[in-house]
Structure formats: structure tokens, C-alpha cells
Amino acid sequence: MKHSEELLRSHGIKVTPQRLTIVDELYGRIHLSIDELYMAIKEKFPSISLATVYKNINAMMEKRFIKEVKIPNQKSRYELIKEPHSHVVCQKCGKVEDVHIDLSTVAKEAMEKSRYHINEDALIFTGVCPECAS
Ligand SMILES: [Zn+2]
Ligand SMILES: [Zn+2]
């Protein structure tokens, strides 16, 4: 709990009990949809509205503390910003996990071919997770 408070402060985000709960949830479960976050927060703060949860998430996204992970055909997930990484998504159970791969040569090739200046090189891979495959 203490750690979450410091993290919020160091990003210039006002600490509120609701925000601390969001951070704790994202620590424990990594990629959560807005519904999952809302459910978890509602357990502790029954009167909170979905709009308030969105407002808190947006405030933390503005401070580059939380990031939206956009996955094709799925609701957005949210995660705490850490080092850049890609994601693997299970098409059967919908699980989303981090995968750390070096995309520097891929990004370089994309820049050369498109002549775009690329500043984010994360990818989303879809497939079947080991649990669903067995
Ligand atoms: Zn799966
Ligand atoms: Zn992630």
C-alpha cells in the first residue's frame, strides 16, 4: 500500500483511496478491463460510479502512469506503465500476457520501408495459451 502511494505521488497524481485501489488491482492482475477494475473497486467503495472509475483512469493515463492496451476484438485493458513490451493474447480464453522481445530490427525495417518515425514498437500476438492448448 505504501509503495502505491509513493508511486502515485512521484507521478504527480493526487492520492485518493480509490486510486490506490486501482493501482493495487493493476499490480496484482496486470491487465484489467474497465469492468474488472470497476468490480474490484466497487467491492471497497460500493457507491462509486463507472464514470468516476473512468475519470480516475484517464487522470492516471494523462500522467503517463497507466496505459491502455488496445487488443483487436476485445475491450481495452489497462496496465501500469513499465518497460516497453509486447503482448500475447489467447483467442480461446481471452488471457493477455506480457512478452519481452527485441523489436529493434523490426522497427528499423518498418521505418525504412514506411519512412515514418516510429516511437513505439510494441506488437500484439494472438494465439492459443498453453492451458487452452492442452
Ligand atoms: Zn487460453
Ligand atoms: Zn502488458
PDB file of C-alpha atoms and ligand atoms in Angstrom:
ATOM      1  CA  MET A   1       0.000   0.000   0.000  1.00  0.00           C
ATOM      2  CA  LYS A   2       2.758   2.425   0.992  1.00  0.00           C
ATOM      3  CA  HIS A   3       4.560   1.701  -2.267  1.00  0.00           C
ATOM      4  CA  SER A   4       1.464   2.522  -4.334  1.00  0.00           C
ATOM      5  CA  GLU A   5       1.154   5.870  -2.553  1.00  0.00           C
ATOM      6  CA  GLU A   6       4.730   6.791  -3.368  1.00  0.00           C
ATOM      7  CA  LEU A   7       4.278   5.754  -6.987  1.00  0.00           C
ATOM      8  CA  LEU A   8       1.230   7.986  -7.389  1.00  0.00           C
ATOM      9  CA  ARG A   9       2.997  10.926  -5.735  1.00  0.00           C
ATOM     10  CA  SER A  10       6.129  10.534  -7.823  1.00  0.00           C
ATOM     11  CA  HIS A  11       3.951  10.831 -10.942  1.00  0.00           C
ATOM     12  CA  GLY A  12       2.300  13.977  -9.616  1.00  0.00           C
ATOM     13  CA  ILE A  13      -1.032  12.217  -9.126  1.00  0.00           C
ATOM     14  CA  LYS A  14      -3.214  13.133  -6.172  1.00  0.00           C
ATOM     15  CA  VAL A  15      -3.537  10.138  -3.863  1.00  0.00           C
ATOM     16  CA  THR A  16      -7.104   9.013  -3.146  1.00  0.00           C
ATOM     17  CA  PRO A  17      -8.276   5.700  -1.665  1.00  0.00           C
ATOM     18  CA  GLN A  18      -9.987   4.875  -4.995  1.00  0.00           C
ATOM     19  CA  ARG A  19      -6.804   5.472  -6.950  1.00  0.00           C
ATOM     20  CA  LEU A  20      -4.804   3.356  -4.521  1.00  0.00           C
ATOM     21  CA  THR A  21      -7.246   0.508  -5.077  1.00  0.00           C
ATOM     22  CA  ILE A  22      -6.847   0.833  -8.851  1.00  0.00           C
ATOM     23  CA  VAL A  23      -3.058   0.685  -8.509  1.00  0.00           C
ATOM     24  CA  ASP A  24      -3.219  -2.316  -6.176  1.00  0.00           C
ATOM     25  CA  GLU A  25      -5.515  -4.160  -8.572  1.00  0.00           C
ATOM     26  CA  LEU A  26      -3.258  -3.447 -11.531  1.00  0.00           C
ATOM     27  CA  TYR A  27      -0.289  -4.679  -9.543  1.00  0.00           C
ATOM     28  CA  GLY A  28      -1.940  -7.942  -8.715  1.00  0.00           C
ATOM     29  CA  ARG A  29      -3.520  -8.782 -12.037  1.00  0.00           C
ATOM     30  CA  ILE A  30      -1.577  -6.736 -14.608  1.00  0.00           C
ATOM     31  CA  HIS A  31      -4.056  -6.314 -17.498  1.00  0.00           C
ATOM     32  CA  LEU A  32      -7.570  -5.454 -16.460  1.00  0.00           C
ATOM     33  CA  SER A  33     -10.568  -4.290 -18.410  1.00  0.00           C
ATOM     34  CA  ILE A  34     -12.589  -1.348 -17.141  1.00  0.00           C
ATOM     35  CA  ASP A  35     -15.309  -3.780 -15.988  1.00  0.00           C
ATOM     36  CA  GLU A  36     -12.865  -5.846 -13.965  1.00  0.00           C
ATOM     37  CA  LEU A  37     -11.448  -2.712 -12.376  1.00  0.00           C
ATOM     38  CA  TYR A  38     -14.909  -1.370 -11.675  1.00  0.00           C
ATOM     39  CA  MET A  39     -15.973  -4.629  -9.980  1.00  0.00           C
ATOM     40  CA  ALA A  40     -12.863  -4.688  -7.783  1.00  0.00           C
ATOM     41  CA  ILE A  41     -13.249  -1.048  -6.743  1.00  0.00           C
ATOM     42  CA  LYS A  42     -16.975  -1.390  -6.151  1.00  0.00           C
ATOM     43  CA  GLU A  43     -16.239  -4.071  -3.554  1.00  0.00           C
ATOM     44  CA  LYS A  44     -14.425  -1.496  -1.452  1.00  0.00           C
ATOM     45  CA  PHE A  45     -16.359   1.617  -2.471  1.00  0.00           C
ATOM     46  CA  PRO A  46     -19.908   0.432  -3.237  1.00  0.00           C
ATOM     47  CA  SER A  47     -21.187   3.888  -4.187  1.00  0.00           C
ATOM     48  CA  ILE A  48     -18.521   4.582  -6.835  1.00  0.00           C
ATOM     49  CA  SER A  49     -19.806   5.034 -10.393  1.00  0.00           C
ATOM     50  CA  LEU A  50     -18.294   3.688 -13.578  1.00  0.00           C
ATOM     51  CA  ALA A  51     -17.836   7.284 -14.740  1.00  0.00           C
ATOM     52  CA  THR A  52     -15.682   8.016 -11.682  1.00  0.00           C
ATOM     53  CA  VAL A  53     -13.539   4.971 -12.374  1.00  0.00           C
ATOM     54  CA  TYR A  54     -13.053   6.183 -15.958  1.00  0.00           C
ATOM     55  CA  LYS A  55     -12.167   9.651 -14.688  1.00  0.00           C
ATOM     56  CA  ASN A  56      -9.533   8.225 -12.354  1.00  0.00           C
ATOM     57  CA  ILE A  57      -8.094   6.032 -15.096  1.00  0.00           C
ATOM     58  CA  ASN A  58      -7.944   8.957 -17.503  1.00  0.00           C
ATOM     59  CA  ALA A  59      -6.227  11.174 -14.924  1.00  0.00           C
ATOM     60  CA  MET A  60      -3.596   8.479 -14.397  1.00  0.00           C
ATOM     61  CA  MET A  61      -3.188   7.970 -18.151  1.00  0.00           C
ATOM     62  CA  GLU A  62      -2.571  11.698 -18.613  1.00  0.00           C
ATOM     63  CA  LYS A  63       0.284  11.483 -16.128  1.00  0.00           C
ATOM     64  CA  ARG A  64       1.681   8.512 -18.048  1.00  0.00           C
ATOM     65  CA  PHE A  65       1.274   6.201 -15.100  1.00  0.00           C
ATOM     66  CA  ILE A  66      -1.291   3.868 -16.610  1.00  0.00           C
ATOM     67  CA  LYS A  67      -1.517   2.779 -20.209  1.00  0.00           C
ATOM     68  CA  GLU A  68      -4.348   1.456 -22.301  1.00  0.00           C
ATOM     69  CA  VAL A  69      -3.627  -1.817 -24.089  1.00  0.00           C
ATOM     70  CA  LYS A  70      -5.773  -1.966 -27.205  1.00  0.00           C
ATOM     71  CA  ILE A  71      -6.435  -5.512 -28.323  1.00  0.00           C
ATOM     72  CA  PRO A  72      -8.323  -6.233 -31.548  1.00  0.00           C
ATOM     73  CA  ASN A  73     -11.831  -7.602 -30.923  1.00  0.00           C
ATOM     74  CA  GLN A  74     -11.545  -7.160 -27.180  1.00  0.00           C
ATOM     75  CA  LYS A  75     -12.261  -4.433 -24.682  1.00  0.00           C
ATOM     76  CA  SER A  76      -9.242  -2.304 -23.802  1.00  0.00           C
ATOM     77  CA  ARG A  77      -7.152  -3.421 -20.876  1.00  0.00           C
ATOM     78  CA  TYR A  78      -5.171  -1.185 -18.591  1.00  0.00           C
ATOM     79  CA  GLU A  79      -1.735  -1.671 -17.117  1.00  0.00           C
ATOM     80  CA  LEU A  80       0.840   0.253 -15.131  1.00  0.00           C
ATOM     81  CA  ILE A  81       3.492   1.719 -17.389  1.00  0.00           C
ATOM     82  CA  LYS A  82       6.773  -0.154 -17.151  1.00  0.00           C
ATOM     83  CA  GLU A  83       9.419  -1.013 -19.710  1.00  0.00           C
ATOM     84  CA  PRO A  84       8.122  -1.379 -23.288  1.00  0.00           C
ATOM     85  CA  HIS A  85       6.826  -4.830 -24.070  1.00  0.00           C
ATOM     86  CA  SER A  86       4.580  -6.716 -26.449  1.00  0.00           C
ATOM     87  CA  HIS A  87       1.554  -8.849 -25.650  1.00  0.00           C
ATOM     88  CA  VAL A  88       0.303 -12.327 -26.367  1.00  0.00           C
ATOM     89  CA  VAL A  89      -3.457 -12.826 -26.399  1.00  0.00           C
ATOM     90  CA  CYS A  90      -5.236 -16.176 -26.126  1.00  0.00           C
ATOM     91  CA  GLN A  91      -8.051 -16.449 -28.665  1.00  0.00           C
ATOM     92  CA  LYS A  92      -9.802 -19.092 -26.561  1.00  0.00           C
ATOM     93  CA  CYS A  93      -9.846 -17.699 -23.013  1.00  0.00           C
ATOM     94  CA  GLY A  94      -9.005 -14.062 -23.765  1.00  0.00           C
ATOM     95  CA  LYS A  95      -5.997 -14.013 -21.436  1.00  0.00           C
ATOM     96  CA  VAL A  96      -3.431 -11.266 -22.101  1.00  0.00           C
ATOM     97  CA  GLU A  97       0.186 -11.672 -21.073  1.00  0.00           C
ATOM     98  CA  ASP A  98       3.382  -9.686 -21.443  1.00  0.00           C
ATOM     99  CA  VAL A  99       6.106 -10.894 -23.742  1.00  0.00           C
ATOM    100  CA  HIS A 100       9.502  -9.241 -23.884  1.00  0.00           C
ATOM    101  CA  ILE A 101      11.082  -9.447 -27.295  1.00  0.00           C
ATOM    102  CA  ASP A 102      13.585  -7.255 -29.023  1.00  0.00           C
ATOM    103  CA  LEU A 103      11.787  -5.455 -31.838  1.00  0.00           C
ATOM    104  CA  SER A 104      14.559  -3.017 -32.693  1.00  0.00           C
ATOM    105  CA  THR A 105      15.387  -4.629 -36.054  1.00  0.00           C
ATOM    106  CA  VAL A 106      11.681  -4.912 -36.913  1.00  0.00           C
ATOM    107  CA  ALA A 107      11.127  -1.245 -36.032  1.00  0.00           C
ATOM    108  CA  LYS A 108      14.166  -0.252 -38.079  1.00  0.00           C
ATOM    109  CA  GLU A 109      12.867  -2.132 -41.098  1.00  0.00           C
ATOM    110  CA  ALA A 110       9.402  -0.591 -40.667  1.00  0.00           C
ATOM    111  CA  MET A 111      10.952   2.882 -40.526  1.00  0.00           C
ATOM    112  CA  GLU A 112      12.998   2.261 -43.645  1.00  0.00           C
ATOM    113  CA  LYS A 113      10.045   0.898 -45.575  1.00  0.00           C
ATOM    114  CA  SER A 114       7.447   3.414 -44.432  1.00  0.00           C
ATOM    115  CA  ARG A 115       9.758   6.395 -43.839  1.00  0.00           C
ATOM    116  CA  TYR A 116       7.766   7.007 -40.664  1.00  0.00           C
ATOM    117  CA  HIS A 117       9.476   7.971 -37.474  1.00  0.00           C
ATOM    118  CA  ILE A 118       8.425   5.120 -35.206  1.00  0.00           C
ATOM    119  CA  ASN A 119       8.465   5.790 -31.490  1.00  0.00           C
ATOM    120  CA  GLU A 120       6.599   2.797 -30.167  1.00  0.00           C
ATOM    121  CA  ASP A 121       7.339  -0.720 -31.276  1.00  0.00           C
ATOM    122  CA  ALA A 122       5.030  -2.985 -29.285  1.00  0.00           C
ATOM    123  CA  LEU A 123       3.185  -5.789 -31.015  1.00  0.00           C
ATOM    124  CA  ILE A 124       0.194  -7.932 -30.170  1.00  0.00           C
ATOM    125  CA  PHE A 125       0.402 -11.621 -30.993  1.00  0.00           C
ATOM    126  CA  THR A 126      -2.708 -13.751 -30.964  1.00  0.00           C
ATOM    127  CA  GLY A 127      -2.786 -17.499 -30.495  1.00  0.00           C
ATOM    128  CA  VAL A 128      -3.703 -20.208 -28.013  1.00  0.00           C
ATOM    129  CA  CYS A 129      -2.234 -20.263 -24.489  1.00  0.00           C
ATOM    130  CA  PRO A 130      -0.606 -23.453 -23.083  1.00  0.00           C
ATOM    131  CA  GLU A 131      -3.580 -24.122 -20.773  1.00  0.00           C
ATOM    132  CA  CYS A 132      -6.097 -23.909 -23.598  1.00  0.00           C
ATOM    133  CA  ALA A 133      -3.893 -25.912 -25.954  1.00  0.00           C
ATOM    134  CA  SER A 134      -3.660 -28.913 -23.644  1.00  0.00           C
TER     135      SER A 134
HETATM  136 ZN    ZN B   1      -6.240 -19.584 -23.102  1.00  0.00          ZN
HETATM  137 ZN    ZN B   2       1.479  -5.630 -20.596  1.00  0.00          ZN
END
